[in-house]
Amino acid sequence: MKKLALAISVLASSAIGASAADMAVKAPRYAPEAAVSTWTGFYVGASLGGEQANADWTTTSIGVVAPGFVIPPPTVDGSSPRRFSPSSGRFGGFAGYDYQFAPQWVAGIVLDAAYFNGTVTTVGAPGCTVTCILGVPGPGLDVSSVRARWDANVRGRLGFLVTPNVLLYGTGGIAFQNFSNSITCETSFTDPLCGPTPIPLLTTATNSTTRTGWTAGVGIDAKIFANWMLRAEYRYSDFGTWSNSLVLVSPGVSVVTVATDLKLNTHVGMVGLAYRFGGPVVARY
């Protein structure tokens, strides 16, 4: 019995020692970190929407040089100022980079450019539609127009995730837009602006500029499936006042100079579809 008890004791001690050794060398098991969706990364997309440009046209002075003719000094009449609001569809693209720096906050930068071609033409020239030269009432055959074309911008963004897949954001930055204004008039005795001549002749003056201004707006991004994202956005842009002079030349008859100030701004609404590069990663904030 003593020998049997001794053998059992030796076996038990050996088993406990082996178990302890096994426990010492086994590595602890941890659950792997799950990959989660992140907004960090580059994206590129296309947009479709509409734009309205506003140009408040004020004629500041009118000068007429007509050799051989006596013309009363012209004055700016009550048809100035006048608002022109060209509107049309807007088609473009955008690209940007976002960085998710907290569980619900995203910051980024975006570049946006689009084609837009809106023109408004009205009867008469602002400041010379009623009577700017004594005895010659308007508007005659005169017309004036304002045109807005392509636009582009560079903006920053700061957004808040209302859900993991929906981002509300504000945006602001620098904007660029192309504008032009023009006047067409008829050189004749009955024209209020470009007379006098017995032979009617149409003459046109056009000026064009690319303005730099500021832009600000709000929008929403939504991940719809895989790496695709929908965007809806509204922006307002202000381009200050553009001062220019339209010079209407009728060779050998007259030179008419119309000095103008145009106060310019735009409203843009768009929807876009974008592809975001990359995939789910382990997010650490």
PDB file of C-alpha atoms in Angstrom:
ATOM      1  CA  MET A   1       0.000   0.000   0.000  1.00  0.00           C
ATOM      2  CA  LYS A   2       2.807   2.404   0.829  1.00  0.00           C
ATOM      3  CA  LYS A   3       4.424   1.702  -2.529  1.00  0.00           C
ATOM      4  CA  LEU A   4       1.084   2.277  -4.330  1.00  0.00           C
ATOM      5  CA  ALA A   5       0.481   5.580  -2.536  1.00  0.00           C
ATOM      6  CA  LEU A   6       4.005   6.718  -3.381  1.00  0.00           C
ATOM      7  CA  ALA A   7       3.496   5.896  -7.075  1.00  0.00           C
ATOM      8  CA  ILE A   8       0.186   7.782  -7.188  1.00  0.00           C
ATOM      9  CA  SER A   9       1.800  10.815  -5.533  1.00  0.00           C
ATOM     10  CA  VAL A  10       4.646  10.856  -8.074  1.00  0.00           C
ATOM     11  CA  LEU A  11       2.202  10.634 -11.025  1.00  0.00           C
ATOM     12  CA  ALA A  12       0.015  13.434  -9.649  1.00  0.00           C
ATOM     13  CA  SER A  13       3.006  15.722  -9.151  1.00  0.00           C
ATOM     14  CA  SER A  14       4.164  15.060 -12.718  1.00  0.00           C
ATOM     15  CA  ALA A  15       0.696  15.818 -14.160  1.00  0.00           C
ATOM     16  CA  ILE A  16       0.398  19.110 -12.255  1.00  0.00           C
ATOM     17  CA  GLY A  17       3.865  20.159 -13.392  1.00  0.00           C
ATOM     18  CA  ALA A  18       3.071  19.395 -17.020  1.00  0.00           C
ATOM     19  CA  SER A  19      -0.199  21.355 -16.867  1.00  0.00           C
ATOM     20  CA  ALA A  20       1.571  24.322 -15.351  1.00  0.00           C
ATOM     21  CA  ALA A  21       4.181  24.203 -18.114  1.00  0.00           C
ATOM     22  CA  ASP A  22       1.485  24.102 -20.795  1.00  0.00           C
ATOM     23  CA  MET A  23      -0.287  27.065 -19.254  1.00  0.00           C
ATOM     24  CA  ALA A  24       2.926  29.041 -19.196  1.00  0.00           C
ATOM     25  CA  VAL A  25       3.636  28.720 -22.917  1.00  0.00           C
ATOM     26  CA  LYS A  26       0.103  29.160 -24.327  1.00  0.00           C
ATOM     27  CA  ALA A  27      -0.488  32.696 -25.731  1.00  0.00           C
ATOM     28  CA  PRO A  28      -3.687  34.492 -24.676  1.00  0.00           C
ATOM     29  CA  ARG A  29      -6.410  34.629 -27.257  1.00  0.00           C
ATOM     30  CA  TYR A  30      -7.895  38.006 -28.341  1.00  0.00           C
ATOM     31  CA  ALA A  31     -10.776  38.673 -30.699  1.00  0.00           C
ATOM     32  CA  PRO A  32      -9.516  40.306 -33.965  1.00  0.00           C
ATOM     33  CA  GLU A  33     -10.386  43.984 -34.513  1.00  0.00           C
ATOM     34  CA  ALA A  34     -13.342  44.299 -36.867  1.00  0.00           C
ATOM     35  CA  ALA A  35     -12.926  46.373 -40.017  1.00  0.00           C
ATOM     36  CA  VAL A  36     -15.273  49.356 -40.025  1.00  0.00           C
ATOM     37  CA  SER A  37     -16.282  51.878 -42.689  1.00  0.00           C
ATOM     38  CA  THR A  38     -14.392  55.179 -42.695  1.00  0.00           C
ATOM     39  CA  TRP A  39     -14.855  58.451 -44.581  1.00  0.00           C
ATOM     40  CA  THR A  40     -11.104  58.994 -44.913  1.00  0.00           C
ATOM     41  CA  GLY A  41      -9.880  58.926 -48.507  1.00  0.00           C
ATOM     42  CA  PHE A  42     -10.043  60.383 -52.005  1.00  0.00           C
ATOM     43  CA  TYR A  43     -13.167  60.558 -54.176  1.00  0.00           C
ATOM     44  CA  VAL A  44     -14.184  61.771 -57.626  1.00  0.00           C
ATOM     45  CA  GLY A  45     -17.647  62.421 -59.036  1.00  0.00           C
ATOM     46  CA  ALA A  46     -19.968  64.073 -61.553  1.00  0.00           C
ATOM     47  CA  SER A  47     -22.723  66.599 -60.837  1.00  0.00           C
ATOM     48  CA  LEU A  48     -25.955  67.863 -62.383  1.00  0.00           C
ATOM     49  CA  GLY A  49     -27.950  70.871 -61.245  1.00  0.00           C
ATOM     50  CA  GLY A  50     -28.952  74.439 -61.906  1.00  0.00           C
ATOM     51  CA  GLU A  51     -27.528  77.921 -61.447  1.00  0.00           C
ATOM     52  CA  GLN A  52     -28.918  81.444 -61.313  1.00  0.00           C
ATOM     53  CA  ALA A  53     -26.638  84.443 -61.734  1.00  0.00           C
ATOM     54  CA  ASN A  54     -27.699  87.933 -60.687  1.00  0.00           C
ATOM     55  CA  ALA A  55     -26.199  91.084 -62.206  1.00  0.00           C
ATOM     56  CA  ASP A  56     -27.403  94.463 -60.944  1.00  0.00           C
ATOM     57  CA  TRP A  57     -26.394  96.763 -63.831  1.00  0.00           C
ATOM     58  CA  THR A  58     -25.906 100.448 -63.026  1.00  0.00           C
ATOM     59  CA  THR A  59     -24.918 102.823 -65.835  1.00  0.00           C
ATOM     60  CA  THR A  60     -22.762 105.556 -64.301  1.00  0.00           C
ATOM     61  CA  SER A  61     -22.218 107.769 -67.367  1.00  0.00           C
ATOM     62  CA  ILE A  62     -22.802 108.028 -71.132  1.00  0.00           C
ATOM     63  CA  GLY A  63     -20.473 109.866 -73.481  1.00  0.00           C
ATOM     64  CA  VAL A  64     -21.094 110.571 -77.187  1.00  0.00           C
ATOM     65  CA  VAL A  65     -18.621 111.861 -79.768  1.00  0.00           C
ATOM     66  CA  ALA A  66     -20.220 112.519 -83.187  1.00  0.00           C
ATOM     67  CA  PRO A  67     -18.086 114.749 -85.460  1.00  0.00           C
ATOM     68  CA  GLY A  68     -20.196 117.131 -87.543  1.00  0.00           C
ATOM     69  CA  PHE A  69     -23.309 116.716 -85.438  1.00  0.00           C
ATOM     70  CA  VAL A  70     -24.560 118.803 -82.540  1.00  0.00           C
ATOM     71  CA  ILE A  71     -25.835 116.436 -79.839  1.00  0.00           C
ATOM     72  CA  PRO A  72     -27.154 117.511 -76.421  1.00  0.00           C
ATOM     73  CA  PRO A  73     -25.115 116.007 -73.568  1.00  0.00           C
ATOM     74  CA  PRO A  74     -26.678 112.623 -72.711  1.00  0.00           C
ATOM     75  CA  THR A  75     -27.864 111.900 -69.172  1.00  0.00           C
ATOM     76  CA  VAL A  76     -28.486 108.574 -67.453  1.00  0.00           C
ATOM     77  CA  ASP A  77     -32.255 108.061 -67.301  1.00  0.00           C
ATOM     78  CA  GLY A  78     -34.466 106.131 -64.889  1.00  0.00           C
ATOM     79  CA  SER A  79     -33.969 102.745 -66.595  1.00  0.00           C
ATOM     80  CA  SER A  80     -30.769 102.321 -64.575  1.00  0.00           C
ATOM     81  CA  PRO A  81     -30.171 100.310 -62.421  1.00  0.00           C
ATOM     82  CA  ARG A  82     -31.577  97.132 -63.939  1.00  0.00           C
ATOM     83  CA  ARG A  83     -31.319  93.505 -62.750  1.00  0.00           C
ATOM     84  CA  PHE A  84     -30.370  90.669 -65.111  1.00  0.00           C
ATOM     85  CA  SER A  85     -30.827  87.094 -63.803  1.00  0.00           C
ATOM     86  CA  PRO A  86     -29.643  84.482 -66.300  1.00  0.00           C
ATOM     87  CA  SER A  87     -30.327  80.880 -65.270  1.00  0.00           C
ATOM     88  CA  SER A  88     -29.702  77.490 -66.836  1.00  0.00           C
ATOM     89  CA  GLY A  89     -28.593  73.916 -66.203  1.00  0.00           C
ATOM     90  CA  ARG A  90     -25.168  73.247 -64.752  1.00  0.00           C
ATOM     91  CA  PHE A  91     -23.059  70.171 -65.596  1.00  0.00           C
ATOM     92  CA  GLY A  92     -19.720  69.455 -63.973  1.00  0.00           C
ATOM     93  CA  GLY A  93     -17.422  67.330 -61.889  1.00  0.00           C
ATOM     94  CA  PHE A  94     -15.748  67.393 -58.497  1.00  0.00           C
ATOM     95  CA  ALA A  95     -12.948  65.679 -56.619  1.00  0.00           C
ATOM     96  CA  GLY A  96     -11.776  65.823 -53.033  1.00  0.00           C
ATOM     97  CA  TYR A  97     -10.208  64.276 -49.979  1.00  0.00           C
ATOM     98  CA  ASP A  98     -11.836  63.668 -46.586  1.00  0.00           C
ATOM     99  CA  TYR A  99     -10.290  62.840 -43.222  1.00  0.00           C
ATOM    100  CA  GLN A 100     -12.388  61.349 -40.412  1.00  0.00           C
ATOM    101  CA  PHE A 101     -10.631  62.653 -37.319  1.00  0.00           C
ATOM    102  CA  ALA A 102     -13.232  61.592 -34.723  1.00  0.00           C
ATOM    103  CA  PRO A 103     -16.101  59.085 -34.580  1.00  0.00           C
ATOM    104  CA  GLN A 104     -18.616  61.662 -35.874  1.00  0.00           C
ATOM    105  CA  TRP A 105     -16.477  64.413 -37.447  1.00  0.00           C
ATOM    106  CA  VAL A 106     -15.054  64.661 -40.970  1.00  0.00           C
ATOM    107  CA  ALA A 107     -12.953  67.436 -42.526  1.00  0.00           C
ATOM    108  CA  GLY A 108     -11.906  67.748 -46.149  1.00  0.00           C
ATOM    109  CA  ILE A 109     -11.125  69.765 -49.251  1.00  0.00           C
ATOM    110  CA  VAL A 110     -12.958  69.718 -52.593  1.00  0.00           C
ATOM    111  CA  LEU A 111     -12.346  71.046 -56.119  1.00  0.00           C
ATOM    112  CA  ASP A 112     -15.424  71.719 -58.267  1.00  0.00           C
ATOM    113  CA  ALA A 113     -15.851  72.937 -61.864  1.00  0.00           C
ATOM    114  CA  ALA A 114     -18.868  73.083 -64.159  1.00  0.00           C
ATOM    115  CA  TYR A 115     -20.207  74.274 -67.504  1.00  0.00           C
ATOM    116  CA  PHE A 116     -22.984  76.853 -67.316  1.00  0.00           C
ATOM    117  CA  ASN A 117     -24.329  79.107 -70.067  1.00  0.00           C
ATOM    118  CA  GLY A 118     -27.083  81.518 -69.100  1.00  0.00           C
ATOM    119  CA  THR A 119     -27.983  84.727 -70.943  1.00  0.00           C
ATOM    120  CA  VAL A 120     -30.654  87.376 -70.415  1.00  0.00           C
ATOM    121  CA  THR A 121     -31.343  89.989 -73.133  1.00  0.00           C
ATOM    122  CA  THR A 122     -33.694  92.966 -72.635  1.00  0.00           C
ATOM    123  CA  VAL A 123     -34.936  95.835 -74.755  1.00  0.00           C
ATOM    124  CA  GLY A 124     -33.014  99.086 -74.423  1.00  0.00           C
ATOM    125  CA  ALA A 125     -29.736  99.931 -72.718  1.00  0.00           C
ATOM    126  CA  PRO A 126     -29.814 100.495 -68.951  1.00  0.00           C
ATOM    127  CA  GLY A 127     -29.626 104.253 -68.441  1.00  0.00           C
ATOM    128  CA  CYS A 128     -30.751 105.029 -71.995  1.00  0.00           C
ATOM    129  CA  THR A 129     -34.103 103.340 -72.527  1.00  0.00           C
ATOM    130  CA  VAL A 130     -36.492 106.198 -71.768  1.00  0.00           C
ATOM    131  CA  THR A 131     -34.776 109.466 -72.804  1.00  0.00           C
ATOM    132  CA  CYS A 132     -31.051 109.924 -72.315  1.00  0.00           C
ATOM    133  CA  ILE A 133     -30.669 112.439 -75.179  1.00  0.00           C
ATOM    134  CA  LEU A 134     -33.184 115.270 -75.344  1.00  0.00           C
ATOM    135  CA  GLY A 135     -35.679 114.833 -78.164  1.00  0.00           C
ATOM    136  CA  VAL A 136     -34.816 111.183 -78.897  1.00  0.00           C
ATOM    137  CA  PRO A 137     -36.986 108.866 -76.798  1.00  0.00           C
ATOM    138  CA  GLY A 138     -36.071 105.196 -76.451  1.00  0.00           C
ATOM    139  CA  PRO A 139     -35.686 102.356 -76.623  1.00  0.00           C
ATOM    140  CA  GLY A 140     -35.384 102.223 -80.426  1.00  0.00           C
ATOM    141  CA  LEU A 141     -33.840  98.941 -81.601  1.00  0.00           C
ATOM    142  CA  ASP A 142     -31.337  98.845 -78.757  1.00  0.00           C
ATOM    143  CA  VAL A 143     -30.874  95.692 -76.659  1.00  0.00           C
ATOM    144  CA  SER A 144     -28.580  94.822 -73.773  1.00  0.00           C
ATOM    145  CA  SER A 145     -27.580  91.477 -72.286  1.00  0.00           C
ATOM    146  CA  VAL A 146     -25.661  89.772 -69.491  1.00  0.00           C
ATOM    147  CA  ARG A 147     -24.163  86.314 -69.849  1.00  0.00           C
ATOM    148  CA  ALA A 148     -22.702  83.992 -67.197  1.00  0.00           C
ATOM    149  CA  ARG A 149     -20.703  80.938 -68.190  1.00  0.00           C
ATOM    150  CA  TRP A 150     -18.405  78.373 -66.543  1.00  0.00           C
ATOM    151  CA  ASP A 151     -17.591  78.406 -62.829  1.00  0.00           C
ATOM    152  CA  ALA A 152     -15.027  76.729 -60.592  1.00  0.00           C
ATOM    153  CA  ASN A 153     -14.148  76.747 -56.889  1.00  0.00           C
ATOM    154  CA  VAL A 154     -11.786  75.434 -54.218  1.00  0.00           C
ATOM    155  CA  ARG A 155     -13.395  74.825 -50.819  1.00  0.00           C
ATOM    156  CA  GLY A 156     -12.913  73.372 -47.375  1.00  0.00           C
ATOM    157  CA  ARG A 157     -15.541  71.159 -45.723  1.00  0.00           C
ATOM    158  CA  LEU A 158     -16.455  70.267 -42.144  1.00  0.00           C
ATOM    159  CA  GLY A 159     -19.120  67.655 -41.549  1.00  0.00           C
ATOM    160  CA  PHE A 160     -20.966  65.785 -38.782  1.00  0.00           C
ATOM    161  CA  LEU A 161     -22.047  62.143 -39.149  1.00  0.00           C
ATOM    162  CA  VAL A 162     -25.714  61.867 -38.148  1.00  0.00           C
ATOM    163  CA  THR A 163     -25.399  58.138 -38.932  1.00  0.00           C
ATOM    164  CA  PRO A 164     -22.299  56.152 -39.983  1.00  0.00           C
ATOM    165  CA  ASN A 165     -23.371  56.563 -43.643  1.00  0.00           C
ATOM    166  CA  VAL A 166     -24.878  60.098 -43.693  1.00  0.00           C
ATOM    167  CA  LEU A 167     -22.767  63.252 -43.417  1.00  0.00           C
ATOM    168  CA  LEU A 168     -24.146  66.787 -43.007  1.00  0.00           C
ATOM    169  CA  TYR A 169     -21.569  69.470 -43.823  1.00  0.00           C
ATOM    170  CA  GLY A 170     -20.839  73.146 -44.273  1.00  0.00           C
ATOM    171  CA  THR A 171     -18.430  74.383 -46.925  1.00  0.00           C
ATOM    172  CA  GLY A 172     -16.694  77.593 -47.988  1.00  0.00           C
ATOM    173  CA  GLY A 173     -13.819  78.860 -50.087  1.00  0.00           C
ATOM    174  CA  ILE A 174     -12.748  80.716 -53.241  1.00  0.00           C
ATOM    175  CA  ALA A 175     -14.908  80.832 -56.383  1.00  0.00           C
ATOM    176  CA  PHE A 176     -14.289  81.818 -60.014  1.00  0.00           C
ATOM    177  CA  GLN A 177     -16.916  82.703 -62.639  1.00  0.00           C
ATOM    178  CA  ASN A 178     -16.949  84.036 -66.192  1.00  0.00           C
ATOM    179  CA  PHE A 179     -19.298  86.957 -66.981  1.00  0.00           C
ATOM    180  CA  SER A 180     -19.910  89.253 -69.954  1.00  0.00           C
ATOM    181  CA  ASN A 181     -22.181  92.199 -70.751  1.00  0.00           C
ATOM    182  CA  SER A 182     -23.054  93.822 -74.061  1.00  0.00           C
ATOM    183  CA  ILE A 183     -25.103  96.503 -75.796  1.00  0.00           C
ATOM    184  CA  THR A 184     -26.297  96.495 -79.411  1.00  0.00           C
ATOM    185  CA  CYS A 185     -27.671  99.721 -80.896  1.00  0.00           C
ATOM    186  CA  GLU A 186     -28.574 101.189 -84.268  1.00  0.00           C
ATOM    187  CA  THR A 187     -26.811 104.257 -85.622  1.00  0.00           C
ATOM    188  CA  SER A 188     -29.778 106.291 -86.878  1.00  0.00           C
ATOM    189  CA  PHE A 189     -31.479 109.629 -86.259  1.00  0.00           C
ATOM    190  CA  THR A 190     -34.210 107.871 -84.251  1.00  0.00           C
ATOM    191  CA  ASP A 191     -31.956 105.831 -82.005  1.00  0.00           C
ATOM    192  CA  PRO A 192     -31.677 107.147 -78.408  1.00  0.00           C
ATOM    193  CA  LEU A 193     -28.090 105.999 -77.923  1.00  0.00           C
ATOM    194  CA  CYS A 194     -26.116 105.494 -81.142  1.00  0.00           C
ATOM    195  CA  GLY A 195     -27.467 108.179 -83.539  1.00  0.00           C
ATOM    196  CA  PRO A 196     -27.082 110.096 -85.757  1.00  0.00           C
ATOM    197  CA  THR A 197     -26.954 108.797 -89.340  1.00  0.00           C
ATOM    198  CA  PRO A 198     -29.497 108.467 -92.139  1.00  0.00           C
ATOM    199  CA  ILE A 199     -28.217 104.944 -92.910  1.00  0.00           C
ATOM    200  CA  PRO A 200     -29.086 102.489 -90.135  1.00  0.00           C
ATOM    201  CA  LEU A 201     -26.177 100.380 -88.955  1.00  0.00           C
ATOM    202  CA  LEU A 202     -26.152  97.963 -86.007  1.00  0.00           C
ATOM    203  CA  THR A 203     -23.103  98.087 -83.761  1.00  0.00           C
ATOM    204  CA  THR A 204     -22.302  95.953 -80.716  1.00  0.00           C
ATOM    205  CA  ALA A 205     -19.878  96.296 -77.806  1.00  0.00           C
ATOM    206  CA  THR A 206     -19.088  93.366 -75.475  1.00  0.00           C
ATOM    207  CA  ASN A 207     -16.844  93.040 -72.433  1.00  0.00           C
ATOM    208  CA  SER A 208     -15.903  89.796 -70.675  1.00  0.00           C
ATOM    209  CA  THR A 209     -14.209  88.982 -67.376  1.00  0.00           C
ATOM    210  CA  THR A 210     -13.405  86.096 -65.048  1.00  0.00           C
ATOM    211  CA  ARG A 211     -14.211  87.199 -61.520  1.00  0.00           C
ATOM    212  CA  THR A 212     -12.795  85.881 -58.236  1.00  0.00           C
ATOM    213  CA  GLY A 213     -15.035  85.860 -55.184  1.00  0.00           C
ATOM    214  CA  TRP A 214     -16.078  83.873 -52.130  1.00  0.00           C
ATOM    215  CA  THR A 215     -18.545  81.020 -51.823  1.00  0.00           C
ATOM    216  CA  ALA A 216     -20.324  79.262 -48.939  1.00  0.00           C
ATOM    217  CA  GLY A 217     -22.974  76.590 -48.639  1.00  0.00           C
ATOM    218  CA  VAL A 218     -24.330  73.435 -47.033  1.00  0.00           C
ATOM    219  CA  GLY A 219     -24.788  69.862 -48.211  1.00  0.00           C
ATOM    220  CA  ILE A 220     -25.350  66.195 -47.423  1.00  0.00           C
ATOM    221  CA  ASP A 221     -23.382  63.087 -48.438  1.00  0.00           C
ATOM    222  CA  ALA A 222     -24.812  59.568 -48.207  1.00  0.00           C
ATOM    223  CA  LYS A 223     -23.044  56.260 -48.811  1.00  0.00           C
ATOM    224  CA  ILE A 224     -25.428  54.166 -50.883  1.00  0.00           C
ATOM    225  CA  PHE A 225     -23.550  50.921 -51.626  1.00  0.00           C
ATOM    226  CA  ALA A 226     -19.964  49.692 -51.667  1.00  0.00           C
ATOM    227  CA  ASN A 227     -17.776  52.706 -52.541  1.00  0.00           C
ATOM    228  CA  TRP A 228     -20.501  54.881 -54.098  1.00  0.00           C
ATOM    229  CA  MET A 229     -21.780  58.111 -52.555  1.00  0.00           C
ATOM    230  CA  LEU A 230     -24.601  60.552 -53.324  1.00  0.00           C
ATOM    231  CA  ARG A 231     -24.228  64.310 -52.734  1.00  0.00           C
ATOM    232  CA  ALA A 232     -26.730  67.169 -52.626  1.00  0.00           C
ATOM    233  CA  GLU A 233     -25.473  70.740 -52.159  1.00  0.00           C
ATOM    234  CA  TYR A 234     -26.487  74.413 -52.227  1.00  0.00           C
ATOM    235  CA  ARG A 235     -23.989  77.294 -52.498  1.00  0.00           C
ATOM    236  CA  TYR A 236     -24.067  81.084 -52.712  1.00  0.00           C
ATOM    237  CA  SER A 237     -21.182  82.975 -54.356  1.00  0.00           C
ATOM    238  CA  ASP A 238     -20.433  86.693 -54.357  1.00  0.00           C
ATOM    239  CA  PHE A 239     -18.151  88.308 -56.947  1.00  0.00           C
ATOM    240  CA  GLY A 240     -18.348  91.940 -55.920  1.00  0.00           C
ATOM    241  CA  THR A 241     -18.778  94.808 -58.416  1.00  0.00           C
ATOM    242  CA  TRP A 242     -17.339  94.692 -61.923  1.00  0.00           C
ATOM    243  CA  SER A 243     -16.739  98.138 -63.453  1.00  0.00           C
ATOM    244  CA  ASN A 244     -16.274  98.342 -67.220  1.00  0.00           C
ATOM    245  CA  SER A 245     -16.951 100.604 -70.216  1.00  0.00           C
ATOM    246  CA  LEU A 246     -18.748  99.533 -73.391  1.00  0.00           C
ATOM    247  CA  VAL A 247     -17.505 101.458 -76.434  1.00  0.00           C
ATOM    248  CA  LEU A 248     -19.950 101.458 -79.349  1.00  0.00           C
ATOM    249  CA  VAL A 249     -18.112 102.531 -82.515  1.00  0.00           C
ATOM    250  CA  SER A 250     -19.791 103.466 -85.773  1.00  0.00           C
ATOM    251  CA  PRO A 251     -16.813 104.373 -88.028  1.00  0.00           C
ATOM    252  CA  GLY A 252     -16.990 107.950 -89.273  1.00  0.00           C
ATOM    253  CA  VAL A 253     -20.287 108.574 -87.475  1.00  0.00           C
ATOM    254  CA  SER A 254     -20.066 108.319 -83.694  1.00  0.00           C
ATOM    255  CA  VAL A 255     -18.348 106.811 -80.668  1.00  0.00           C
ATOM    256  CA  VAL A 256     -20.556 106.148 -77.651  1.00  0.00           C
ATOM    257  CA  THR A 257     -19.032 105.141 -74.303  1.00  0.00           C
ATOM    258  CA  VAL A 258     -21.319 103.609 -71.679  1.00  0.00           C
ATOM    259  CA  ALA A 259     -19.665 103.242 -68.254  1.00  0.00           C
ATOM    260  CA  THR A 260     -21.221 100.468 -66.140  1.00  0.00           C
ATOM    261  CA  ASP A 261     -21.045  98.851 -62.705  1.00  0.00           C
ATOM    262  CA  LEU A 262     -22.335  95.272 -62.370  1.00  0.00           C
ATOM    263  CA  LYS A 263     -22.847  93.781 -58.911  1.00  0.00           C
ATOM    264  CA  LEU A 264     -22.552  89.992 -59.365  1.00  0.00           C
ATOM    265  CA  ASN A 265     -23.610  86.924 -57.372  1.00  0.00           C
ATOM    266  CA  THR A 266     -24.812  83.370 -58.067  1.00  0.00           C
ATOM    267  CA  HIS A 267     -26.918  80.601 -56.517  1.00  0.00           C
ATOM    268  CA  VAL A 268     -26.052  76.955 -57.289  1.00  0.00           C
ATOM    269  CA  GLY A 269     -27.962  73.774 -56.476  1.00  0.00           C
ATOM    270  CA  MET A 270     -26.583  70.388 -57.492  1.00  0.00           C
ATOM    271  CA  VAL A 271     -26.750  66.627 -56.974  1.00  0.00           C
ATOM    272  CA  GLY A 272     -23.777  64.384 -57.589  1.00  0.00           C
ATOM    273  CA  LEU A 273     -22.626  60.781 -57.689  1.00  0.00           C
ATOM    274  CA  ALA A 274     -19.092  60.003 -56.539  1.00  0.00           C
ATOM    275  CA  TYR A 275     -16.781  57.011 -56.188  1.00  0.00           C
ATOM    276  CA  ARG A 276     -14.673  56.815 -53.035  1.00  0.00           C
ATOM    277  CA  PHE A 277     -11.343  54.987 -53.347  1.00  0.00           C
ATOM    278  CA  GLY A 278     -10.273  52.412 -50.758  1.00  0.00           C
ATOM    279  CA  GLY A 279     -12.344  50.193 -48.491  1.00  0.00           C
ATOM    280  CA  PRO A 280     -13.169  49.426 -44.840  1.00  0.00           C
ATOM    281  CA  VAL A 281     -10.270  49.826 -42.430  1.00  0.00           C
ATOM    282  CA  VAL A 282      -9.716  49.570 -38.689  1.00  0.00           C
ATOM    283  CA  ALA A 283     -10.511  53.108 -37.518  1.00  0.00           C
ATOM    284  CA  ARG A 284      -8.470  54.594 -34.659  1.00  0.00           C
ATOM    285  CA  TYR A 285      -9.178  58.106 -33.355  1.00  0.00           C
TER     286      TYR A 285
END
